Amino acid sequence: MGRIGTTELLVILMIALVLFGGSRVAGLGKALGTSLREFRSEVNKGSEKKEEEPTAVKAEK
């Protein structure tokens, strides 16, 4: 429970198509895909940078 099934997804897409039109829905999909791709690349850059940083050594007093 709580997961969106295939039927529900199709109904949502059909409603979006009727409300916004085909060209606008395609543009929204492209923008969403571009945003996700950029987000993933930034997350990967952050994790790579974290691995490259040396661990700090505590100074003994």
Tab-separated table of C-alpha atoms in Angstrom:
chain	number	residue	atom	x	y	z
A	1	MET	CA	0.000	0.000	0.000
A	2	GLY	CA	1.219	3.502	-0.705
A	3	ARG	CA	2.847	2.656	-4.033
A	4	ILE	CA	1.598	4.052	-7.321
A	5	GLY	CA	0.629	1.299	-9.720
A	6	THR	CA	0.660	1.303	-13.505
A	7	THR	CA	-3.030	2.159	-13.806
A	8	GLU	CA	-2.770	5.138	-11.467
A	9	LEU	CA	0.314	6.414	-13.279
A	10	LEU	CA	-1.457	6.209	-16.640
A	11	VAL	CA	-4.471	8.108	-15.285
A	12	ILE	CA	-2.198	10.856	-13.922
A	13	LEU	CA	-0.366	11.124	-17.253
A	14	MET	CA	-3.636	11.311	-19.194
A	15	ILE	CA	-4.924	14.102	-16.944
A	16	ALA	CA	-1.649	16.015	-17.378
A	17	LEU	CA	-1.884	15.559	-21.147
A	18	VAL	CA	-5.440	16.915	-21.226
A	19	LEU	CA	-4.652	19.863	-18.947
A	20	PHE	CA	-1.343	20.996	-20.453
A	21	GLY	CA	-1.240	19.617	-23.995
A	22	GLY	CA	1.290	17.337	-25.633
A	23	SER	CA	4.078	19.812	-26.337
A	24	ARG	CA	4.070	21.289	-22.830
A	25	VAL	CA	4.068	17.830	-21.186
A	26	ALA	CA	7.032	16.835	-23.368
A	27	GLY	CA	8.870	20.014	-22.364
A	28	LEU	CA	8.152	19.388	-18.686
A	29	GLY	CA	9.465	15.830	-19.002
A	30	LYS	CA	12.642	17.044	-20.672
A	31	ALA	CA	13.189	19.677	-17.985
A	32	LEU	CA	12.612	17.120	-15.246
A	33	GLY	CA	15.073	14.695	-16.830
A	34	THR	CA	17.722	17.395	-17.167
A	35	SER	CA	17.245	18.453	-13.557
A	36	LEU	CA	17.548	14.879	-12.284
A	37	ARG	CA	20.689	14.299	-14.358
A	38	GLU	CA	22.345	17.449	-12.971
A	39	PHE	CA	21.317	16.585	-9.415
A	40	ARG	CA	22.803	13.090	-9.682
A	41	SER	CA	26.060	14.399	-11.125
A	42	GLU	CA	26.402	16.919	-8.287
A	43	VAL	CA	25.688	14.243	-5.690
A	44	ASN	CA	28.324	11.999	-7.267
A	45	LYS	CA	30.846	14.861	-7.309
A	46	GLY	CA	30.204	15.472	-3.616
A	47	SER	CA	30.748	11.841	-2.685
A	48	GLU	CA	33.943	11.657	-4.779
A	49	LYS	CA	35.257	14.817	-3.129
A	50	LYS	CA	34.496	13.427	0.314
A	51	GLU	CA	36.486	10.260	-0.473
A	52	GLU	CA	39.488	12.264	-1.716
A	53	GLU	CA	39.785	14.444	1.394
A	54	PRO	CA	42.327	13.140	3.889
A	55	THR	CA	41.107	12.356	7.355
A	56	ALA	CA	41.974	14.871	9.995
A	57	VAL	CA	44.547	13.799	12.560
A	58	LYS	CA	43.892	14.940	16.121
A	59	ALA	CA	46.740	16.906	17.626
A	60	GLU	CA	47.966	15.534	20.895
A	61	LYS	CA	48.300	17.999	23.769
